[in-house]
Structures are given as structure tokens and as C-alpha cells.
Coordinates of C-alpha atoms and ligand atoms in Angstrom, one line a residue:
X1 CA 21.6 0.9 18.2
X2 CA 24.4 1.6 15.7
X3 CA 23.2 4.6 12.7
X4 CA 21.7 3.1 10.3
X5 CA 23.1 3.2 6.9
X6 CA 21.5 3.0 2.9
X7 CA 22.7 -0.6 2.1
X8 CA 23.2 1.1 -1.6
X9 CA 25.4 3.4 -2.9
X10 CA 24.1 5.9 -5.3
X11 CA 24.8 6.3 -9.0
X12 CA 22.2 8.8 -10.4
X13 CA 21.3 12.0 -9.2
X14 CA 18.3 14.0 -9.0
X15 CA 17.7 17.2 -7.8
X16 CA 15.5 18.6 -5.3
X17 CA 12.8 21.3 -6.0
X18 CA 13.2 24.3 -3.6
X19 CA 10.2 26.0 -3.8
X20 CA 9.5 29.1 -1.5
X21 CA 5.9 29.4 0.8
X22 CA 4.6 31.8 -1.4
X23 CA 5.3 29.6 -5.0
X24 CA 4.0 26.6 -3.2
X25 CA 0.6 28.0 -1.9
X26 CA 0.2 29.4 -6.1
X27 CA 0.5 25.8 -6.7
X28 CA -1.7 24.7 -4.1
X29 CA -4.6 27.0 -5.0
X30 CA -4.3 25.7 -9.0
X31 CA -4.6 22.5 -7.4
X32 CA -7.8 22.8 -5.6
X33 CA -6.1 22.4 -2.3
X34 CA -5.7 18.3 -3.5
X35 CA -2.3 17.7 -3.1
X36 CA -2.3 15.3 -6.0
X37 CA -3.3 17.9 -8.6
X38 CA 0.3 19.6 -7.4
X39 CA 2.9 19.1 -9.9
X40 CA 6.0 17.3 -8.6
X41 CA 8.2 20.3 -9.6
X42 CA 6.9 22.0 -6.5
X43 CA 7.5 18.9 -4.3
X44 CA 10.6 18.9 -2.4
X45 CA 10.1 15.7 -0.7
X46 CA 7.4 13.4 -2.2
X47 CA 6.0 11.3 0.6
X48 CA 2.5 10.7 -1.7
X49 CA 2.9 7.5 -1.7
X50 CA 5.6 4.7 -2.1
X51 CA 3.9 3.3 -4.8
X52 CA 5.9 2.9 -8.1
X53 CA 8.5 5.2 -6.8
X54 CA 11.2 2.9 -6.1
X55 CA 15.1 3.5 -7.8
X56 CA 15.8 0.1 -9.6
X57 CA 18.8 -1.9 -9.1
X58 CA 21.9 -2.2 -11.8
X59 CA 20.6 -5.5 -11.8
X60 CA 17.1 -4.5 -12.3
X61 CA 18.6 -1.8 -15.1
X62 CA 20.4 -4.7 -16.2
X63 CA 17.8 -6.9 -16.8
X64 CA 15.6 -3.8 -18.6
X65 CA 18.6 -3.8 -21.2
X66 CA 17.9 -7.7 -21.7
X67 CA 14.2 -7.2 -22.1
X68 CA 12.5 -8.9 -24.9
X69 CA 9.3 -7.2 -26.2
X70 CA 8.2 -9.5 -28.6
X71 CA 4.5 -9.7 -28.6
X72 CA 4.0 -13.2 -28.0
X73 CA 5.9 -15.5 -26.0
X74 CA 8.8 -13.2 -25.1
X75 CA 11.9 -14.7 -22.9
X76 CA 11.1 -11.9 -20.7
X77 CA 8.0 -13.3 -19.6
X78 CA 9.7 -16.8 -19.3
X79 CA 11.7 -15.4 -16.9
X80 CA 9.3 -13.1 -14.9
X81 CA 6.9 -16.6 -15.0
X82 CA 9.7 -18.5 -13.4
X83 CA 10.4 -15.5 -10.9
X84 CA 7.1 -15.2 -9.6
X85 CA 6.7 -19.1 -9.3
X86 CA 9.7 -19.6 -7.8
X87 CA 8.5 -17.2 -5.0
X88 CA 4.8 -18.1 -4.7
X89 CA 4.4 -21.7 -6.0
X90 CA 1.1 -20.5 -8.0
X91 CA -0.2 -22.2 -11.1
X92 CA -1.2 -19.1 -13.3
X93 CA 0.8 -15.8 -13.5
X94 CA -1.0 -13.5 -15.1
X95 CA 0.6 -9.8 -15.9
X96 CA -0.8 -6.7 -15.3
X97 CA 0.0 -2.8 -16.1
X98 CA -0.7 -2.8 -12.0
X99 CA -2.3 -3.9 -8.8
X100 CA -6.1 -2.9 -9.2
X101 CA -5.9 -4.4 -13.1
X102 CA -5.0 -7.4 -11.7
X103 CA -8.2 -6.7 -9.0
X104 CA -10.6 -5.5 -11.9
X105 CA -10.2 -9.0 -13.9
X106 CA -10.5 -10.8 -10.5
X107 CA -13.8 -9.0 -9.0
X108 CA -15.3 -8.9 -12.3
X109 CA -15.4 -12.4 -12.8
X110 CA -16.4 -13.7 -9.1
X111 CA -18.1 -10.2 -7.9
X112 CA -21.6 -9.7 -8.3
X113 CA -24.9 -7.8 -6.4
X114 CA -24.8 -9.3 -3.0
X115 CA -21.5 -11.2 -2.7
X116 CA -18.9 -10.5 0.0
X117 CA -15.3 -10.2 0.3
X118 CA -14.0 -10.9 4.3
X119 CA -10.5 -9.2 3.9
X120 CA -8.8 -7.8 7.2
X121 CA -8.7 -4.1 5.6
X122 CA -9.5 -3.6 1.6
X123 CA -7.3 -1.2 0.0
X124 CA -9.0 1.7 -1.0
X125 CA -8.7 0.2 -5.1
X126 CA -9.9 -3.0 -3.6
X127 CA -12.9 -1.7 -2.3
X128 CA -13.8 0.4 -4.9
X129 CA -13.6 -2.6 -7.6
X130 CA -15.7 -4.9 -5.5
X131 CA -18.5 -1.8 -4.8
X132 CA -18.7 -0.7 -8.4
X133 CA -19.7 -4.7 -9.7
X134 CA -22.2 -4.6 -7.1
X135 CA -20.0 -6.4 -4.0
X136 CA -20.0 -6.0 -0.4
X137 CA -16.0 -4.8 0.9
X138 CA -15.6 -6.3 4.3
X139 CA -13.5 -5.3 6.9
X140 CA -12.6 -8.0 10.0
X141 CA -9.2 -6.6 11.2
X142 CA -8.8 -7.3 15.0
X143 CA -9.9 -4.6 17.0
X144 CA -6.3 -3.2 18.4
X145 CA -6.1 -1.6 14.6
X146 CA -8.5 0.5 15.4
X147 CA -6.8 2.1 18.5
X148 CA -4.0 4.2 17.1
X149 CA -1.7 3.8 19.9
X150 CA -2.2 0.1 20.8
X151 CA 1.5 -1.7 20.2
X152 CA 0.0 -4.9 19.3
X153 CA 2.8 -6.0 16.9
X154 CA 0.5 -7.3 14.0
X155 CA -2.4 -5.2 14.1
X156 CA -2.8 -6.5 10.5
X157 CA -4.5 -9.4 12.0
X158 CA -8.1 -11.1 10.7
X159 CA -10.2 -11.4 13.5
X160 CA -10.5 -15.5 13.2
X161 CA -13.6 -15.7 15.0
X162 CA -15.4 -12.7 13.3
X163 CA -14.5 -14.4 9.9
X164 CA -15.9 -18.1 11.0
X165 CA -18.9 -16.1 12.0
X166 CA -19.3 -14.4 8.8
X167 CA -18.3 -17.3 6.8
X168 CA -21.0 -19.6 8.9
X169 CA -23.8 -17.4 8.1
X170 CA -23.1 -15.7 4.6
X171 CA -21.0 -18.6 3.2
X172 CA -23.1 -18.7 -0.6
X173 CA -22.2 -15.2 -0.9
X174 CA -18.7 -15.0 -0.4
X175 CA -16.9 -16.2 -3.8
X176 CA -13.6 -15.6 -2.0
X177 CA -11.4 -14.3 1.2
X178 CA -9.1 -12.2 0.7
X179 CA -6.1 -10.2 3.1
X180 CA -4.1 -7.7 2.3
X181 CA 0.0 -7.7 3.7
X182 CA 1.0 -5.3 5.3
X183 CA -2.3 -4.2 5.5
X184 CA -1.7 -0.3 4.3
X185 CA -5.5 0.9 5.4
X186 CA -5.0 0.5 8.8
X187 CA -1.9 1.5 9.2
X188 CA 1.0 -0.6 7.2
X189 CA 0.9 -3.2 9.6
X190 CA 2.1 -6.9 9.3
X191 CA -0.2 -10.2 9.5
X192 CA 1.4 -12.6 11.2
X193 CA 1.8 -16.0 10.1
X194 CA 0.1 -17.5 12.7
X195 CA -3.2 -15.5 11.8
X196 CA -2.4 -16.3 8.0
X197 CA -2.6 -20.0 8.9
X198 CA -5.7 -19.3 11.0
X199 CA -7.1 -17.8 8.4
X200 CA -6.2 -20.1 5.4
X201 CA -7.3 -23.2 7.6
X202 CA -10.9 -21.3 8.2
X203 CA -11.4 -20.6 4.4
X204 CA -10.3 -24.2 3.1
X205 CA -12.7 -25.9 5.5
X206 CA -15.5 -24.0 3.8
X207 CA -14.2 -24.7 0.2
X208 CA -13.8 -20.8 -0.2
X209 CA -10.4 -19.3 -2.0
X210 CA -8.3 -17.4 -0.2
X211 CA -6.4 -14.7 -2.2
X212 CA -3.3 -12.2 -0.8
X213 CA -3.2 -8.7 -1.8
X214 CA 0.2 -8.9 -1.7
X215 CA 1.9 -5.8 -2.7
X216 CA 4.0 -5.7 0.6
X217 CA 4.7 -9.4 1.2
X218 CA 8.4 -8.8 1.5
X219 CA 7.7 -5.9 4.1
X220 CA 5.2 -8.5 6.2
X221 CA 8.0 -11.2 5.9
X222 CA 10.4 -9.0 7.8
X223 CA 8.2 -8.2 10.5
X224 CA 7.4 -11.7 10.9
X225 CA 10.5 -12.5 11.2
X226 CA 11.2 -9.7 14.0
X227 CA 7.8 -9.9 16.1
X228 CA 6.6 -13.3 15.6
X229 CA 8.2 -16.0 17.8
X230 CA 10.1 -18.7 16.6
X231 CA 10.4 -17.1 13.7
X232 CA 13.8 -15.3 13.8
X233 CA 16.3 -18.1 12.4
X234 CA 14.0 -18.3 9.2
X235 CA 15.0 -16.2 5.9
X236 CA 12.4 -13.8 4.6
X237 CA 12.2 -15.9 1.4
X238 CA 11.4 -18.8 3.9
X239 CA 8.9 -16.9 5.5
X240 CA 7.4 -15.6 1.9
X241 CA 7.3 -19.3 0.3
X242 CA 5.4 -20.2 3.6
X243 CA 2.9 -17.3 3.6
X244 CA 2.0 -17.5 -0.7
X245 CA 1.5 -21.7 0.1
X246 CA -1.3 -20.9 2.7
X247 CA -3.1 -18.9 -0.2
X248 CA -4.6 -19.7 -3.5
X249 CA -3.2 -17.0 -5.0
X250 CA -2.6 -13.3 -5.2
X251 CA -3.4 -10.1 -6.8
X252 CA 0.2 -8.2 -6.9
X253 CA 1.0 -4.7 -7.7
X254 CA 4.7 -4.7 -8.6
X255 CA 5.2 -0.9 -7.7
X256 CA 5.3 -1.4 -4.4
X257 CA 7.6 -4.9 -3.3
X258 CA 8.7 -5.3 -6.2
X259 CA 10.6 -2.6 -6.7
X260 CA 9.6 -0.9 -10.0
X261 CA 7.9 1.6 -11.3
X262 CA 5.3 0.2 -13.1
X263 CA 3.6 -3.4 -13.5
X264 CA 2.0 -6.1 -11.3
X265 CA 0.3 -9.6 -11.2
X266 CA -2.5 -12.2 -10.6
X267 CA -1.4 -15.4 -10.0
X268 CA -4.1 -18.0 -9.7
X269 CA -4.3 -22.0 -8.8
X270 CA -7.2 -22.3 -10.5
X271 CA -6.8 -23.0 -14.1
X272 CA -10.5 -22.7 -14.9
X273 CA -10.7 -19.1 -13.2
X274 CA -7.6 -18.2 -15.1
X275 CA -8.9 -19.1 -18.1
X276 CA -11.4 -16.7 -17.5
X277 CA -9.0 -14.3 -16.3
X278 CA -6.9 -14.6 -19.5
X279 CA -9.6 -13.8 -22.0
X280 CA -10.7 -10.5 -20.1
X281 CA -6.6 -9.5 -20.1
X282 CA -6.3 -9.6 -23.8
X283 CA -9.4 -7.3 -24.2
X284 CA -8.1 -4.9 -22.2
X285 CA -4.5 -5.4 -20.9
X286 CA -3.1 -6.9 -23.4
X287 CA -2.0 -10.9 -24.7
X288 CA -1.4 -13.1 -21.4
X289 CA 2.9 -12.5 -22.0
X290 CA 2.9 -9.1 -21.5
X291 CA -0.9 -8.4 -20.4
X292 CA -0.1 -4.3 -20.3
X293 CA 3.0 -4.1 -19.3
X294 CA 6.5 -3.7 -21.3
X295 CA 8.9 -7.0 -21.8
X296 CA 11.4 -4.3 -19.5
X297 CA 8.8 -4.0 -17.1
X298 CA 8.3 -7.5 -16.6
X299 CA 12.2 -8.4 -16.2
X300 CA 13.0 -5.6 -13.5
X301 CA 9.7 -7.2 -12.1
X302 CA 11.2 -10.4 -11.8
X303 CA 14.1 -9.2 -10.2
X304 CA 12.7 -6.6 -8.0
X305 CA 10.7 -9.4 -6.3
X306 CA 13.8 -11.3 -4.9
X307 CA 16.0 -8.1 -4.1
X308 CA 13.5 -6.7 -1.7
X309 CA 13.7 -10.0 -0.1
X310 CA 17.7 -9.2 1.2
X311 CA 17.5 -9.2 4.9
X312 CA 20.2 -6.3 4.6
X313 CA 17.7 -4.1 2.2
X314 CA 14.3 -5.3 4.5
X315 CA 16.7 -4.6 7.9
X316 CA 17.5 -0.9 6.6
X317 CA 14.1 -0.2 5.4
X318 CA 12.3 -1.3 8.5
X319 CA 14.5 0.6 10.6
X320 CA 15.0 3.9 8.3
X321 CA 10.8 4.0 9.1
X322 CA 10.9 3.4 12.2
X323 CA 13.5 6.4 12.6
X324 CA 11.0 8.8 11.2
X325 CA 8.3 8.0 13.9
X326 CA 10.2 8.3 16.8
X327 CA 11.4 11.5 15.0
X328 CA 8.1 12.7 14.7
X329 CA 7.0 11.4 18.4
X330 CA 10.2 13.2 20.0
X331 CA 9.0 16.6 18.2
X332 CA 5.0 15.8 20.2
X333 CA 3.3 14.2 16.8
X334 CA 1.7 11.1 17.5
X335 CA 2.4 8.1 15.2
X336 CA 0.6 5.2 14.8
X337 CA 1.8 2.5 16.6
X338 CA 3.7 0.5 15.7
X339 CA 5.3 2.6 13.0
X340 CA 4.6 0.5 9.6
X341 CA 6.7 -0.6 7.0
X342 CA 6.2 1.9 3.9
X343 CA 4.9 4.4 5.7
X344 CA 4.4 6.7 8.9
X345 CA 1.1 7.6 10.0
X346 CA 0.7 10.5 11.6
X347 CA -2.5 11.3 14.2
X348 CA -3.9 14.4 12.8
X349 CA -7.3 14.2 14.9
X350 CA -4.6 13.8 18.5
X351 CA -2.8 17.1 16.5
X352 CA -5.4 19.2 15.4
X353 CA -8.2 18.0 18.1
X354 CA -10.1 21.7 17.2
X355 CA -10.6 20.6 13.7
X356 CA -13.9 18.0 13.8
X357 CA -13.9 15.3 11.3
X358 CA -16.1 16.8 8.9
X359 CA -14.0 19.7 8.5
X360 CA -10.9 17.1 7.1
X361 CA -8.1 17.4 9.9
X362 CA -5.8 15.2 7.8
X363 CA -6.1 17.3 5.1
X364 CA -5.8 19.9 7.1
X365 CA -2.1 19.0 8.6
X366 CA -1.2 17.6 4.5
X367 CA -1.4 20.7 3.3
X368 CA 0.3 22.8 6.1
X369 CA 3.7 20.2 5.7
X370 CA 3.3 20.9 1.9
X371 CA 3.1 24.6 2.4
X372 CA 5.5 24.6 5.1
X373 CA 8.0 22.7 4.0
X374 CA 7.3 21.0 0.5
X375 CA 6.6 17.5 2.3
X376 CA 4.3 15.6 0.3
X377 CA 1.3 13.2 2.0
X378 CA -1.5 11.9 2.0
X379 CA -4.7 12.1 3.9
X380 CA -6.0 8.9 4.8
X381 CA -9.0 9.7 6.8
X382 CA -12.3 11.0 5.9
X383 CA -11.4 12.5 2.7
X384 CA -10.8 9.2 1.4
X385 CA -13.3 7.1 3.8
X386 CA -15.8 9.1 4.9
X387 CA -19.6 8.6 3.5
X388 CA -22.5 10.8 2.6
X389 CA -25.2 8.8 4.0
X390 CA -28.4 8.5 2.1
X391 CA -29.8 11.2 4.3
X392 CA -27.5 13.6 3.4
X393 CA -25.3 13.7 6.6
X394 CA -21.7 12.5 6.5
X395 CA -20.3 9.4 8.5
X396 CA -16.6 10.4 9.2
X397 CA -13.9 7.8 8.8
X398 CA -12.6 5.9 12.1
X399 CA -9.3 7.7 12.3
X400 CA -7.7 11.0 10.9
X401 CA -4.3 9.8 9.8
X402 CA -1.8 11.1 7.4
X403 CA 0.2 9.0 5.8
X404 CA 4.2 9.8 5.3
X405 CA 4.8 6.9 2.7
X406 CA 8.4 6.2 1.9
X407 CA 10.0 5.7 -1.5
X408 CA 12.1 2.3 -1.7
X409 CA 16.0 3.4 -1.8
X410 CA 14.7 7.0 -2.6
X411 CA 15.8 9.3 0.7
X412 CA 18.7 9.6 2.7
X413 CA 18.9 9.7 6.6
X414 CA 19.7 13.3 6.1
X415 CA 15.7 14.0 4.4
X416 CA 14.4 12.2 6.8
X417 CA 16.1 14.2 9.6
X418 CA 14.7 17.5 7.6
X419 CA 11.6 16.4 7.3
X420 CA 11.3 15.9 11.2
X421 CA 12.4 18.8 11.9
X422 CA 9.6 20.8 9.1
X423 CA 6.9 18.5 10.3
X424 CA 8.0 19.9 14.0
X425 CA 7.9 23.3 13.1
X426 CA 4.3 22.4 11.8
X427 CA 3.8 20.9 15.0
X428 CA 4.3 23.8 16.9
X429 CA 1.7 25.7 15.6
X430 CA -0.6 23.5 15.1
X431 CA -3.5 25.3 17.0
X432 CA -3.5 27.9 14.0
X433 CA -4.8 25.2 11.7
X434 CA -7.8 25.7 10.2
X435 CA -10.5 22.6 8.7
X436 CA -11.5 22.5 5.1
X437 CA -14.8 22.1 3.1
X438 CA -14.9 20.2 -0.2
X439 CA -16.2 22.0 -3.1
X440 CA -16.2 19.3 -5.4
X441 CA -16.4 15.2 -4.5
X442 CA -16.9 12.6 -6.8
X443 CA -18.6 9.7 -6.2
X444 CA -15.6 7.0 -5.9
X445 CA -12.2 7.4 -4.7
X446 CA -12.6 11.4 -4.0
X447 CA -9.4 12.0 -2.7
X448 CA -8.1 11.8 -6.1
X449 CA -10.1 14.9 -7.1
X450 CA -11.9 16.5 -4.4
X451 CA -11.7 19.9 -4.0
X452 CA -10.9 21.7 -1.0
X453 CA -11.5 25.2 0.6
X454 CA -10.7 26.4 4.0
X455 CA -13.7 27.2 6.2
X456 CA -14.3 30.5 7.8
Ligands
LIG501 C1 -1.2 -0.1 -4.3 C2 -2.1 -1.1 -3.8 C3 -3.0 -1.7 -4.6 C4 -3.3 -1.2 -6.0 O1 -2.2 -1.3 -6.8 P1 -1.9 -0.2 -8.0 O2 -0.6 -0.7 -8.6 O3 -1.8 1.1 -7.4 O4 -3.1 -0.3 -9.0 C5 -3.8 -2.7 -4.0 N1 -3.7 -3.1 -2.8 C6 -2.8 -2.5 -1.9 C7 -2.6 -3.0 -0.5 C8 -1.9 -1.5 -2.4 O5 -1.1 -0.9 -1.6

């Protein structure tokens, strides 16, 4: 393989924050051992999450300097209109600030006690909308995501005959299917678009809409293009007009594939359920042409959209990810596999097998790479999925990952080869480890602003 190289030159400069051990653990302690209550002062490289952490374009700079922000009908929402139609053929585009507005309008109106929403994995916002209106979040992914180390190449996949079951026996209750590409729960991993057909042609028969959560289309594009077979002569904006035609819409949050920092979308075929979705906006987004976000926002949204659709960008960024798991697997720290497209996921439980579930592994290795070497992550295990039954006992999460998610056009081959080489270090000592206690967790979305202390 020849070295892969940023398909970008860079024109702005940041610097790095070089913290030592000792100011970083000051940090930590003010933060509650929750690595999002750090400031990102003391972060040297910020693998939170790749969410709204993407460096714009001079096109996408451009475009900002264009921006229109009158209040109603602006030419910046013309154009972002036409953008996102363009790409996904949909009726209605309707802005939002970000993803889980767009989800908040759409579970609010078709969510109530005792409905269900089939989805191969909700994101964790996804779930947490349809729980709090009184809705049932389910998961039907195939069963190779739940085995860390199965190389299945789209372990994004619906289980089609799980979801005719469920759709056969709870079909009143289920006001629409959703799925969710890549699907970041369960490890960033593609749908194919064989399964997105299977699934389409399962929820038309039974009259139900099918919506994408499709924050990483251009990501599941790619790997369609790579993994699936016949497939490979196609463009990824082929592959995307084909994928957003098999739905009946989408709920979008524009800082992840899009390539901003702020801003998404709901785009809707049906013109009634707009409606709907339009009057809720302007009470709390904002009117339908800007709904919450700037005029400058929407233009570097509308060309964000079609950038990250460059084979030559998707081709470096699947690779550059890629490079980091077999990084991390050389140094003896299992990955998810196969790696994802935003993100690494690292196997704390295989790492830290002497820390049990309850005691937060993940969290455990998180904050070791933050004290270690200022790598940012983020715990996706039982911190953010595990349940306190009503009996008072806890019901860990499936898997202890940690998730290394990766800025668009942020980091250079040289980070990434640092942050192998701390996260190795780590490695090596990872018996030392200790698990964690949470002094504080709120009812929804703890891993927010939970609390952590280190047991015995
Ligand atoms: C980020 C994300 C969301 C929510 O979007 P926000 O812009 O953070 O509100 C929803 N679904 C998935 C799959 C996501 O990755």
C-alpha cells in the first residue's frame, strides 16, 4: 500500500495543548473523572467525538462569506434546499440547529406510550428522544455486531427477518422504521445496500415509513462501494442517490458528513407530517428557512454535503482510520472489527479483563489515555448503556468499547502515529488499572455528567 497522504493542504494553524501528567489529573479531578467536564485546553488530541469538529473547506469558508441571514426566505436556504434535494430527492427539507432537533420534532409528533421504533442500533440521542415521549427504542442489528472481532463487512446490517417478525406482530405500534448509517452504536459500521433494500421493501409492504439517520451516509457510501459486490464502478454520489431513494426521508446532523460545525436536517416525503414538523420548528428552532441555524451555517452545509462525497477525501479518510486500528492492534489493543469509518473502537473489557463491568472498564482505559497522554475518548460501554434495573441491580452494557472518534481533515499521519504509540504505553500497563464507581448519574444520557471515583 503506498502512505497515505491528507488530500488537503493546510492554511490555518492551531496549536496543540501540552499539558503535563500532573496538570492533566488537576483537570481531571475538577471534572469529576467525566472526561467531558475537561476543558479543551488540557486536550492535546481531542478524539471526543468527530461530531462538529470538522475544518471547512475554502469553498465551504467561501460560501459562509456569501451567506444570506435574512430572516425569511434567505438565498442561503435556496441554495442549501437545492443541495440537500439534489442529493436525497426528498420533498421537505427542514433545518435544524443539529441532529437530535431534527429527532425531537420527529418523535414528538409520531412517538407516543407504547409505540416502537425497529432501527438496526439507535444512537444514543435517538433513543433517548423516543424513551422520554413514552416510545420503545429497538435494536435488530444482525447478530455478528455484537461479536467484537467478527469481520463481517457490514455489521450495520438490520436483521430482515427479525424486523418482519417484529413488524408482523407489533405492526399498529410502530409509526415508523428507522436505520442509522454507519451505524456509530455498534461500532461505526456500514449497512449495505443490499440490506437497505431488504429493509425498505419490508417496511413499504407494511405501509410503515422508513427514515435514515443519516449523519454518516457519505462514510456508508464508501464502504459500499469497497465491500459490497458489484458495487465498485459506482460513484459514492451514485451510491448515496440510491440509498436516500429507498427511504422516506432522513433525520441529518450536519456535524458529522457534512462537514461543519454546527447545523443539520429533516427532510420528509410527507407533506402532511411536515406540515406538522414545520409548526413545532418555528416554536422552538426557529422559521422553516433557517429553523436554528445561521444563513452561514446552512451554505457551508450545502457544500459540506457534496465535498465529503470526493472519492479522494472518502479514500483518505477510510484508510487514515483504518491505519490507527492496525496501529493500535500491532501495539496488543484489540479493535473492533472491522475498524469503522469515524472512529476506532477499542476493546477495553479484552484490555482490562480484571475490571468487571460494573466497575466501568471503558472509563477506566479513557481516562488513563487522557492522563497519560492527553488523548481524548469516549466510553461507550456501560457508562452510557448500562441500566439500573427496577430492583436496584445494574444490567451492564453488551460490550466495553472506547471509542477513538476522528475529526474530518483535523489530524495528520504524524498524531495518529503519536497517539499509537501513547495508547501502547497505556497498553503496557494495563494490569495496574483500576475500575471506577459513579458518584453521581442522572437519569438520561449519564455519560454527559456522571461522576466518577476510583474504587479501592
Ligand atoms: C451525532 C448523531 C446524532 C445526533 O446529532 P447531534 O447533531 O449531535 O444532535 C444522531 N444520530 C447519530 C448516528 C449521530 O452520530
Amino acid at each position: 500500500m503506498p502512505v497515505i497522504f491528507e488530500p488537503f493542504k493546510i492554511k490555518v494553524v492551531e496549536p496543540l495543548a501540552l499539558l503535563t501528567r500532573q496538570e492533566r489529573e488537576l483537570h481531571l479531578r475538577a471534572a469529576g473523572g467525566n472526561l467531558f467536564g475537561v476543558p479543551a485546553e488540557a486536550v492535546t488530541f481531542d478524539f471526543l467525538t468527530d461530531s462538529g469538529q470538522a475544518a471547512m473547506s475554502t469553498e465551504q469558508w467561501s460560501a459562509v462569506m456569501r451567506a444570506d441571514e435574512s430572516y425569511a426566505g434567505s438565498r442561503s436556504f435556496k441554495r442549501f434546499e437545492a443541495s440537500v434535494r439534489e442529493l436525497c430527492g426528498y420533498r421537505n427539507i427542514i433545518p435544524t440547529h443539529q441532529g437530535r432537533a431534527a429527532e425531537r420534532i420527529l418523535f414528538s409528533l409520531t412517538v407516543s406510550k407504547g409505540k416502537l421504533i425497529p432501527s438496526n442500533c439507535h444512537f444514543d440521542t435517538t433513543r433517548a428522544n423516543i424513551e422520554y415521549g413514552g416510545g420503545e427504542a429497538l435494536d435488530l442489528v444482525i447478530d455478528e455486531a455484537r461479536d467484537p472481532q467478527h469481520p463481517h463487512p457490514f455489521k450495520g446490517n438490520i436483521d430482515l427477518q427479525k424486523l418482519e417478525r417484529v413488524v408482523r406482530e407489533r405492526r399498529a405500534d410502530i409509526p415508523l422504521g428507522m436505520v442509522t448509517i454507519t451505524n456509530n452504536t455498534a461500532g461505526g459500521q456500514p449497512v449495505s445496500l443490499e440490506n437497505l433494500r431488504g429493509i425498505s421493501r419490508i417496511l413499504r409492504a407494511a405501509g410503515i415509513p422508513f427514515l435514515l439517520d443519516a449523519c454518516r451516509f457519505a462514510e456508508n457510501c464508501w464502504f459500499i462501494r469497497e465491500r459490497e459486490p458489484g458495487q465498485a464502478q459506482r460513484t459514492p454520489h451514485e451510491i448515496a442517490r440510491e440509498v436516500f431513494s429507498l427511504a422516506d426521508g432522513c433525520t441529518v446532523s450536519g456535524k458529522k458528513d457534512a462537514l461543519v460545525n454546527m447545523g443539520g436536517f429533516l427532510a420528509l416525503d410527507d407533506d402532511e407530517l411536515a406540515l406538522r414538523a414545520r409548526n413545532l420548528l418555528i416554536l422552538t428552532e426557529g422559521f422553516p428557512t433557517y429553523g436554528g441555524c445561521s444563513a452561514r451555517d446552512l451554505e457551508a452545509m450545502a457544500v459540506g454535503l457534496h465535498e465529503s462525497l470526493d472519492p479522494h477525501y472518502l479514500e483518505y479518510r477510510a484508510r487514515s482510520t483504518a491505519y490507527l486500528a492496525q496501529g493500535l492492534n500491532r501495539a496488543g489493543i484489540r479493535t473492533v472489527q472491522p475498524p469503522g469509518g469515524h472512529a476506532v473502537y477499542i476493546d477495553a473489557h479484552a484490555l482490562l479483563p480484571h475490571i468487571p463491568a460494573e466497575q466501568f472498564p471503558g472509563q477506566a482505559l479513557a481516562i488513563e489515555l487522557y492522563l497519560h497522554g492527553g488523548i481524548r475518548s469516549c466510553e461507550i460501554g456501560s457508562v452510557m448503556f448500562g441500566k439500573l434495573t427496577p430492583d436496584g441491580s445494574f444490567a451492564p452494557a453488551r460490550n466495553e468499547l472506547v471509542r477513538l472518534a476522528i475529526p474530518r481533515r483535523v489530524y495528520t499521519q504524524s498524531h495518529i502515529d503519536r497517539v499509537i504509540e501513547l495508547a501502547g504505553e497505556v497498553a503496557a500497563r494495563a494490569s495496574s488499572l483500576r475500575g471506577l464507581r459513579m458518584s453521581y448519574r442522572p437519569e438520561f444520557l449519564p455519560h454527559f455528567t456522571g461522576r466518577f471515583e476510583s474504587v479501592g
